[in-house]
Amino acid sequence: MSEDRVSYGFPLPEGEVCPTGSFRLNLDTGLSEWSDGLFRIHGYERGMVVPTMDLVLAHKHPDDREAACQLVKTLIRDGGQGSNFHRIIDSKGHEHRVLTVAEADRDSAGRVVTIHGLTIDLTRSLAIESGHAAASALVNAYATRGVIEQAKGIIMGFFNIGAAEAFTVLSEHSQNTNTKVSALAADLVEAAGSGTIHTVLRRWAASPSPHQANRAKGAPARRS
């Protein structure tokens, strides 16, 4: 086989495609025809190896091999189509995360004689997506930390207390109201921006926890 399909995958850069290869497995001989793309996914060039069912299974990740066998058995028994997301270890020892979609072909007597399909290498696409998710989580973490620091500063100024005490006030109010610290901090920063911060914090002071009450009684008068 020489035919390959072009498969564009999110979130690949524009113009980049997922490596793709097609195959046809003859169940009587155990031999498989591979496209050039499938040879490359497995780390070979055409002519270097003879594709067989045994070679296919040898390149499956050990933890995914049984599922691949089960897909073939199911197609032989029931016909139709099936798919399997699994890992391939190529000839150089590199791991590829691939999606294989396969379909059974019957002869005139209704017997499944071949299985053909397509394998799409999603390794790079998944790696880029994971990188985006990790970067986004990092940005969000720093953004949240910054908002909490701003809220602590607001509380420090209102109650005339230190940074550690300010965070305790924030965390205790979080527990008392069953609200995330980050959400409370964001509300305080927004209130400060809209000029309603004194109203919000007076409301906090009106129903303080025991620790806040003790702190408020012993604290010097709030600076304006």
PDB file of C-alpha atoms in Angstrom:
ATOM      1  CA  MET A   1       0.000   0.000   0.000  1.00  0.00           C
ATOM      2  CA  SER A   2       1.195   3.522  -0.752  1.00  0.00           C
ATOM      3  CA  GLU A   3      -1.861   5.593   0.101  1.00  0.00           C
ATOM      4  CA  ASP A   4      -1.780   7.856   3.171  1.00  0.00           C
ATOM      5  CA  ARG A   5      -4.468  10.181   4.451  1.00  0.00           C
ATOM      6  CA  VAL A   6      -3.827  13.757   5.511  1.00  0.00           C
ATOM      7  CA  SER A   7      -4.987  14.328   9.094  1.00  0.00           C
ATOM      8  CA  TYR A   8      -4.983  17.770  10.650  1.00  0.00           C
ATOM      9  CA  GLY A   9      -5.177  17.756  14.429  1.00  0.00           C
ATOM     10  CA  PHE A  10      -5.913  20.365  17.088  1.00  0.00           C
ATOM     11  CA  PRO A  11      -3.800  22.087  18.347  1.00  0.00           C
ATOM     12  CA  LEU A  12      -1.103  21.599  15.712  1.00  0.00           C
ATOM     13  CA  PRO A  13       0.356  24.736  14.121  1.00  0.00           C
ATOM     14  CA  GLU A  14      -1.215  25.747  10.825  1.00  0.00           C
ATOM     15  CA  GLY A  15      -0.080  23.511   7.983  1.00  0.00           C
ATOM     16  CA  GLU A  16       1.251  20.745  10.247  1.00  0.00           C
ATOM     17  CA  VAL A  17      -0.407  17.342  10.064  1.00  0.00           C
ATOM     18  CA  CYS A  18      -0.579  14.237  12.217  1.00  0.00           C
ATOM     19  CA  PRO A  19       1.503  11.376  10.762  1.00  0.00           C
ATOM     20  CA  THR A  20      -0.949   8.893   9.301  1.00  0.00           C
ATOM     21  CA  GLY A  21      -0.702   5.433   7.748  1.00  0.00           C
ATOM     22  CA  SER A  22      -3.087   2.872   6.337  1.00  0.00           C
ATOM     23  CA  PHE A  23      -2.989  -0.922   6.463  1.00  0.00           C
ATOM     24  CA  ARG A  24      -4.695  -4.077   5.233  1.00  0.00           C
ATOM     25  CA  LEU A  25      -4.296  -7.316   7.199  1.00  0.00           C
ATOM     26  CA  ASN A  26      -4.855 -10.650   5.432  1.00  0.00           C
ATOM     27  CA  LEU A  27      -6.220 -13.029   8.064  1.00  0.00           C
ATOM     28  CA  ASP A  28      -5.432 -16.165   6.041  1.00  0.00           C
ATOM     29  CA  THR A  29      -1.723 -15.400   5.589  1.00  0.00           C
ATOM     30  CA  GLY A  30      -1.136 -13.130   8.601  1.00  0.00           C
ATOM     31  CA  LEU A  31       0.639 -10.692   6.281  1.00  0.00           C
ATOM     32  CA  SER A  32      -0.169  -6.987   6.352  1.00  0.00           C
ATOM     33  CA  GLU A  33       0.172  -4.320   3.670  1.00  0.00           C
ATOM     34  CA  TRP A  34       1.344  -0.973   5.050  1.00  0.00           C
ATOM     35  CA  SER A  35       1.425   2.477   3.492  1.00  0.00           C
ATOM     36  CA  ASP A  36       4.678   4.420   3.614  1.00  0.00           C
ATOM     37  CA  GLY A  37       3.268   6.484   6.464  1.00  0.00           C
ATOM     38  CA  LEU A  38       2.681   3.445   8.639  1.00  0.00           C
ATOM     39  CA  PHE A  39       6.241   2.235   8.043  1.00  0.00           C
ATOM     40  CA  ARG A  40       7.484   5.643   9.233  1.00  0.00           C
ATOM     41  CA  ILE A  41       5.284   5.609  12.339  1.00  0.00           C
ATOM     42  CA  HIS A  42       6.889   2.278  13.277  1.00  0.00           C
ATOM     43  CA  GLY A  43      10.389   3.634  12.580  1.00  0.00           C
ATOM     44  CA  TYR A  44      11.036   1.855   9.294  1.00  0.00           C
ATOM     45  CA  GLU A  45      11.317   2.590   5.607  1.00  0.00           C
ATOM     46  CA  ARG A  46       9.593   0.414   3.030  1.00  0.00           C
ATOM     47  CA  GLY A  47      11.594  -2.756   2.364  1.00  0.00           C
ATOM     48  CA  MET A  48      13.301  -2.896   5.773  1.00  0.00           C
ATOM     49  CA  VAL A  49      10.778  -5.338   7.275  1.00  0.00           C
ATOM     50  CA  VAL A  50       7.887  -7.545   6.187  1.00  0.00           C
ATOM     51  CA  PRO A  51       4.739  -6.419   8.044  1.00  0.00           C
ATOM     52  CA  THR A  52       3.034  -9.319   9.792  1.00  0.00           C
ATOM     53  CA  MET A  53       0.525  -9.619  12.607  1.00  0.00           C
ATOM     54  CA  ASP A  54       3.351 -10.689  14.915  1.00  0.00           C
ATOM     55  CA  LEU A  55       5.367  -7.567  14.001  1.00  0.00           C
ATOM     56  CA  VAL A  56       2.336  -5.362  14.609  1.00  0.00           C
ATOM     57  CA  LEU A  57       1.792  -6.823  18.071  1.00  0.00           C
ATOM     58  CA  ALA A  58       5.503  -6.678  18.903  1.00  0.00           C
ATOM     59  CA  HIS A  59       5.404  -2.896  18.452  1.00  0.00           C
ATOM     60  CA  LYS A  60       2.368  -2.400  20.719  1.00  0.00           C
ATOM     61  CA  HIS A  61       3.088  -1.114  24.204  1.00  0.00           C
ATOM     62  CA  PRO A  62       2.971  -4.184  26.487  1.00  0.00           C
ATOM     63  CA  ASP A  63       0.095  -2.689  28.475  1.00  0.00           C
ATOM     64  CA  ASP A  64      -1.922  -2.088  25.293  1.00  0.00           C
ATOM     65  CA  ARG A  65      -1.215  -5.344  23.464  1.00  0.00           C
ATOM     66  CA  GLU A  66      -4.184  -7.273  24.849  1.00  0.00           C
ATOM     67  CA  ALA A  67      -6.639  -4.548  23.798  1.00  0.00           C
ATOM     68  CA  ALA A  68      -5.214  -4.617  20.262  1.00  0.00           C
ATOM     69  CA  CYS A  69      -5.658  -8.389  20.115  1.00  0.00           C
ATOM     70  CA  GLN A  70      -9.206  -8.053  21.393  1.00  0.00           C
ATOM     71  CA  LEU A  71     -10.055  -5.543  18.662  1.00  0.00           C
ATOM     72  CA  VAL A  72      -8.896  -7.976  15.977  1.00  0.00           C
ATOM     73  CA  LYS A  73     -10.816 -10.876  17.578  1.00  0.00           C
ATOM     74  CA  THR A  74     -13.984  -8.777  17.793  1.00  0.00           C
ATOM     75  CA  LEU A  75     -13.755  -7.723  14.148  1.00  0.00           C
ATOM     76  CA  ILE A  76     -13.180 -11.318  13.050  1.00  0.00           C
ATOM     77  CA  ARG A  77     -16.172 -12.515  15.077  1.00  0.00           C
ATOM     78  CA  ASP A  78     -18.647  -9.679  14.509  1.00  0.00           C
ATOM     79  CA  GLY A  79     -17.372  -7.799  11.464  1.00  0.00           C
ATOM     80  CA  GLY A  80     -18.131  -4.098  11.261  1.00  0.00           C
ATOM     81  CA  GLN A  81     -15.828  -1.364  12.480  1.00  0.00           C
ATOM     82  CA  GLY A  82     -13.813  -0.691  15.599  1.00  0.00           C
ATOM     83  CA  SER A  83     -11.207   1.675  17.003  1.00  0.00           C
ATOM     84  CA  ASN A  84      -8.443   1.595  19.579  1.00  0.00           C
ATOM     85  CA  PHE A  85      -6.411   4.375  21.192  1.00  0.00           C
ATOM     86  CA  HIS A  86      -3.075   2.844  22.160  1.00  0.00           C
ATOM     87  CA  ARG A  87       0.694   3.227  22.206  1.00  0.00           C
ATOM     88  CA  ILE A  88       3.260   2.040  19.678  1.00  0.00           C
ATOM     89  CA  ILE A  89       6.953   1.622  20.469  1.00  0.00           C
ATOM     90  CA  ASP A  90       8.864   2.229  17.243  1.00  0.00           C
ATOM     91  CA  SER A  91      12.110   0.580  16.139  1.00  0.00           C
ATOM     92  CA  LYS A  92      14.143   3.280  17.909  1.00  0.00           C
ATOM     93  CA  GLY A  93      12.314   2.824  21.207  1.00  0.00           C
ATOM     94  CA  HIS A  94      10.216   6.002  20.891  1.00  0.00           C
ATOM     95  CA  GLU A  95       6.633   5.907  22.131  1.00  0.00           C
ATOM     96  CA  HIS A  96       3.801   7.049  19.861  1.00  0.00           C
ATOM     97  CA  ARG A  97       0.218   7.609  20.995  1.00  0.00           C
ATOM     98  CA  VAL A  98      -1.991   6.570  18.128  1.00  0.00           C
ATOM     99  CA  LEU A  99      -5.607   6.046  17.179  1.00  0.00           C
ATOM    100  CA  THR A 100      -6.338   3.075  14.948  1.00  0.00           C
ATOM    101  CA  VAL A 101      -9.691   2.810  13.175  1.00  0.00           C
ATOM    102  CA  ALA A 102     -10.317  -0.531  11.480  1.00  0.00           C
ATOM    103  CA  GLU A 103     -13.030  -2.230   9.418  1.00  0.00           C
ATOM    104  CA  ALA A 104     -13.611  -5.895   8.610  1.00  0.00           C
ATOM    105  CA  ASP A 105     -13.986  -7.074   4.995  1.00  0.00           C
ATOM    106  CA  ARG A 106     -16.057 -10.195   4.208  1.00  0.00           C
ATOM    107  CA  ASP A 107     -15.836 -12.544   1.250  1.00  0.00           C
ATOM    108  CA  SER A 108     -18.815 -13.721  -0.800  1.00  0.00           C
ATOM    109  CA  ALA A 109     -19.563 -16.347   1.849  1.00  0.00           C
ATOM    110  CA  GLY A 110     -19.753 -13.733   4.599  1.00  0.00           C
ATOM    111  CA  ARG A 111     -16.472 -14.723   6.236  1.00  0.00           C
ATOM    112  CA  VAL A 112     -14.183 -11.943   7.502  1.00  0.00           C
ATOM    113  CA  VAL A 113     -11.018 -12.327   5.448  1.00  0.00           C
ATOM    114  CA  THR A 114      -9.225  -8.996   5.761  1.00  0.00           C
ATOM    115  CA  ILE A 115      -9.151  -6.026   8.083  1.00  0.00           C
ATOM    116  CA  HIS A 116      -8.241  -2.623   6.729  1.00  0.00           C
ATOM    117  CA  GLY A 117      -7.914   0.703   8.451  1.00  0.00           C
ATOM    118  CA  LEU A 118      -6.060   3.841   9.356  1.00  0.00           C
ATOM    119  CA  THR A 119      -3.594   4.703  12.130  1.00  0.00           C
ATOM    120  CA  ILE A 120      -3.199   8.351  13.158  1.00  0.00           C
ATOM    121  CA  ASP A 121      -0.203   9.388  15.262  1.00  0.00           C
ATOM    122  CA  LEU A 122      -1.511  11.903  17.833  1.00  0.00           C
ATOM    123  CA  THR A 123       1.726  12.135  19.840  1.00  0.00           C
ATOM    124  CA  ARG A 124       2.699  15.691  18.924  1.00  0.00           C
ATOM    125  CA  SER A 125      -0.859  16.986  19.037  1.00  0.00           C
ATOM    126  CA  LEU A 126      -1.359  15.609  22.548  1.00  0.00           C
ATOM    127  CA  ALA A 127       2.027  16.932  23.700  1.00  0.00           C
ATOM    128  CA  ILE A 128       1.173  20.441  22.474  1.00  0.00           C
ATOM    129  CA  GLU A 129      -2.246  20.293  24.132  1.00  0.00           C
ATOM    130  CA  SER A 130      -0.674  19.133  27.422  1.00  0.00           C
ATOM    131  CA  GLY A 131       1.842  21.954  27.197  1.00  0.00           C
ATOM    132  CA  HIS A 132      -0.923  24.486  26.658  1.00  0.00           C
ATOM    133  CA  ALA A 133      -2.837  23.117  29.645  1.00  0.00           C
ATOM    134  CA  ALA A 134       0.244  23.220  31.874  1.00  0.00           C
ATOM    135  CA  ALA A 135       1.073  26.773  30.814  1.00  0.00           C
ATOM    136  CA  SER A 136      -2.499  27.883  31.387  1.00  0.00           C
ATOM    137  CA  ALA A 137      -2.524  26.307  34.848  1.00  0.00           C
ATOM    138  CA  LEU A 138       0.736  28.067  35.694  1.00  0.00           C
ATOM    139  CA  VAL A 139      -0.566  31.438  34.518  1.00  0.00           C
ATOM    140  CA  ASN A 140      -3.778  30.937  36.494  1.00  0.00           C
ATOM    141  CA  ALA A 141      -1.814  29.964  39.601  1.00  0.00           C
ATOM    142  CA  TYR A 142       0.296  33.122  39.445  1.00  0.00           C
ATOM    143  CA  ALA A 143      -2.768  35.252  38.703  1.00  0.00           C
ATOM    144  CA  THR A 144      -4.615  33.788  41.689  1.00  0.00           C
ATOM    145  CA  ARG A 145      -1.601  34.309  43.942  1.00  0.00           C
ATOM    146  CA  GLY A 146      -1.429  37.948  42.853  1.00  0.00           C
ATOM    147  CA  VAL A 147      -5.114  38.550  43.632  1.00  0.00           C
ATOM    148  CA  ILE A 148      -4.726  36.959  47.070  1.00  0.00           C
ATOM    149  CA  GLU A 149      -1.722  39.181  47.801  1.00  0.00           C
ATOM    150  CA  GLN A 150      -3.758  42.244  46.818  1.00  0.00           C
ATOM    151  CA  ALA A 151      -6.606  41.145  49.079  1.00  0.00           C
ATOM    152  CA  LYS A 152      -4.189  40.601  51.962  1.00  0.00           C
ATOM    153  CA  GLY A 153      -2.905  44.141  51.518  1.00  0.00           C
ATOM    154  CA  ILE A 154      -6.446  45.501  51.616  1.00  0.00           C
ATOM    155  CA  ILE A 155      -7.210  43.576  54.829  1.00  0.00           C
ATOM    156  CA  MET A 156      -3.916  44.668  56.408  1.00  0.00           C
ATOM    157  CA  GLY A 157      -4.786  48.301  55.782  1.00  0.00           C
ATOM    158  CA  PHE A 158      -8.354  48.025  57.027  1.00  0.00           C
ATOM    159  CA  PHE A 159      -7.668  46.099  60.233  1.00  0.00           C
ATOM    160  CA  ASN A 160      -4.133  47.449  60.753  1.00  0.00           C
ATOM    161  CA  ILE A 161      -2.657  43.945  61.029  1.00  0.00           C
ATOM    162  CA  GLY A 162       0.261  41.990  59.578  1.00  0.00           C
ATOM    163  CA  ALA A 163       0.398  39.843  56.467  1.00  0.00           C
ATOM    164  CA  ALA A 164       0.074  36.517  58.310  1.00  0.00           C
ATOM    165  CA  GLU A 165      -2.931  37.751  60.279  1.00  0.00           C
ATOM    166  CA  ALA A 166      -4.491  39.134  57.100  1.00  0.00           C
ATOM    167  CA  PHE A 167      -4.304  35.758  55.415  1.00  0.00           C
ATOM    168  CA  THR A 168      -5.808  34.135  58.526  1.00  0.00           C
ATOM    169  CA  VAL A 169      -8.726  36.599  58.347  1.00  0.00           C
ATOM    170  CA  LEU A 170      -9.189  35.711  54.671  1.00  0.00           C
ATOM    171  CA  SER A 171      -8.980  31.951  55.193  1.00  0.00           C
ATOM    172  CA  GLU A 172     -11.298  32.009  58.248  1.00  0.00           C
ATOM    173  CA  HIS A 173     -13.904  33.980  56.336  1.00  0.00           C
ATOM    174  CA  SER A 174     -13.493  31.472  53.523  1.00  0.00           C
ATOM    175  CA  GLN A 175     -14.316  28.623  55.903  1.00  0.00           C
ATOM    176  CA  ASN A 176     -17.208  30.503  57.553  1.00  0.00           C
ATOM    177  CA  THR A 177     -18.853  31.288  54.223  1.00  0.00           C
ATOM    178  CA  ASN A 178     -17.820  28.092  52.410  1.00  0.00           C
ATOM    179  CA  THR A 179     -16.230  30.220  49.691  1.00  0.00           C
ATOM    180  CA  LYS A 180     -12.859  29.642  48.044  1.00  0.00           C
ATOM    181  CA  VAL A 181     -10.069  31.936  49.243  1.00  0.00           C
ATOM    182  CA  SER A 182      -9.343  32.943  45.636  1.00  0.00           C
ATOM    183  CA  ALA A 183     -12.999  33.897  45.076  1.00  0.00           C
ATOM    184  CA  LEU A 184     -13.114  35.989  48.269  1.00  0.00           C
ATOM    185  CA  ALA A 185      -9.852  37.681  47.321  1.00  0.00           C
ATOM    186  CA  ALA A 186     -11.211  38.502  43.860  1.00  0.00           C
ATOM    187  CA  ASP A 187     -14.370  39.986  45.437  1.00  0.00           C
ATOM    188  CA  LEU A 188     -12.284  42.180  47.744  1.00  0.00           C
ATOM    189  CA  VAL A 189     -10.113  43.449  44.909  1.00  0.00           C
ATOM    190  CA  GLU A 190     -13.209  44.182  42.826  1.00  0.00           C
ATOM    191  CA  ALA A 191     -14.812  45.998  45.792  1.00  0.00           C
ATOM    192  CA  ALA A 192     -11.677  48.078  46.220  1.00  0.00           C
ATOM    193  CA  GLY A 193     -11.832  49.043  42.575  1.00  0.00           C
ATOM    194  CA  SER A 194     -15.502  50.022  42.781  1.00  0.00           C
ATOM    195  CA  GLY A 195     -15.118  51.997  46.024  1.00  0.00           C
ATOM    196  CA  THR A 196     -17.232  49.639  48.156  1.00  0.00           C
ATOM    197  CA  ILE A 197     -14.407  47.947  50.060  1.00  0.00           C
ATOM    198  CA  HIS A 198     -15.243  49.646  53.386  1.00  0.00           C
ATOM    199  CA  THR A 199     -18.820  48.395  53.191  1.00  0.00           C
ATOM    200  CA  VAL A 200     -17.667  44.835  52.447  1.00  0.00           C
ATOM    201  CA  LEU A 201     -15.091  44.716  55.225  1.00  0.00           C
ATOM    202  CA  ARG A 202     -17.427  46.324  57.770  1.00  0.00           C
ATOM    203  CA  ARG A 203     -19.815  43.487  56.970  1.00  0.00           C
ATOM    204  CA  TRP A 204     -16.973  41.042  57.629  1.00  0.00           C
ATOM    205  CA  ALA A 205     -16.187  42.760  60.934  1.00  0.00           C
ATOM    206  CA  ALA A 206     -19.865  42.703  61.952  1.00  0.00           C
ATOM    207  CA  SER A 207     -19.941  38.918  61.981  1.00  0.00           C
ATOM    208  CA  PRO A 208     -16.334  37.864  62.701  1.00  0.00           C
ATOM    209  CA  SER A 209     -15.069  34.505  63.803  1.00  0.00           C
ATOM    210  CA  PRO A 210     -13.851  34.321  67.443  1.00  0.00           C
ATOM    211  CA  HIS A 211     -10.266  34.908  66.298  1.00  0.00           C
ATOM    212  CA  GLN A 212     -11.273  37.885  64.176  1.00  0.00           C
ATOM    213  CA  ALA A 213     -13.289  39.361  67.041  1.00  0.00           C
ATOM    214  CA  ASN A 214     -10.336  39.114  69.405  1.00  0.00           C
ATOM    215  CA  ARG A 215      -8.074  40.600  66.796  1.00  0.00           C
ATOM    216  CA  ALA A 216     -10.464  43.479  66.060  1.00  0.00           C
ATOM    217  CA  LYS A 217     -10.874  44.326  69.779  1.00  0.00           C
ATOM    218  CA  GLY A 218      -7.133  44.501  70.361  1.00  0.00           C
ATOM    219  CA  ALA A 219      -6.209  46.185  67.108  1.00  0.00           C
ATOM    220  CA  PRO A 220      -5.475  49.895  66.888  1.00  0.00           C
ATOM    221  CA  ALA A 221      -7.990  52.087  65.140  1.00  0.00           C
ATOM    222  CA  ARG A 222      -8.097  51.514  61.369  1.00  0.00           C
ATOM    223  CA  ARG A 223      -6.173  53.918  59.251  1.00  0.00           C
ATOM    224  CA  SER A 224      -8.321  55.771  56.760  1.00  0.00           C
TER     225      SER A 224
END
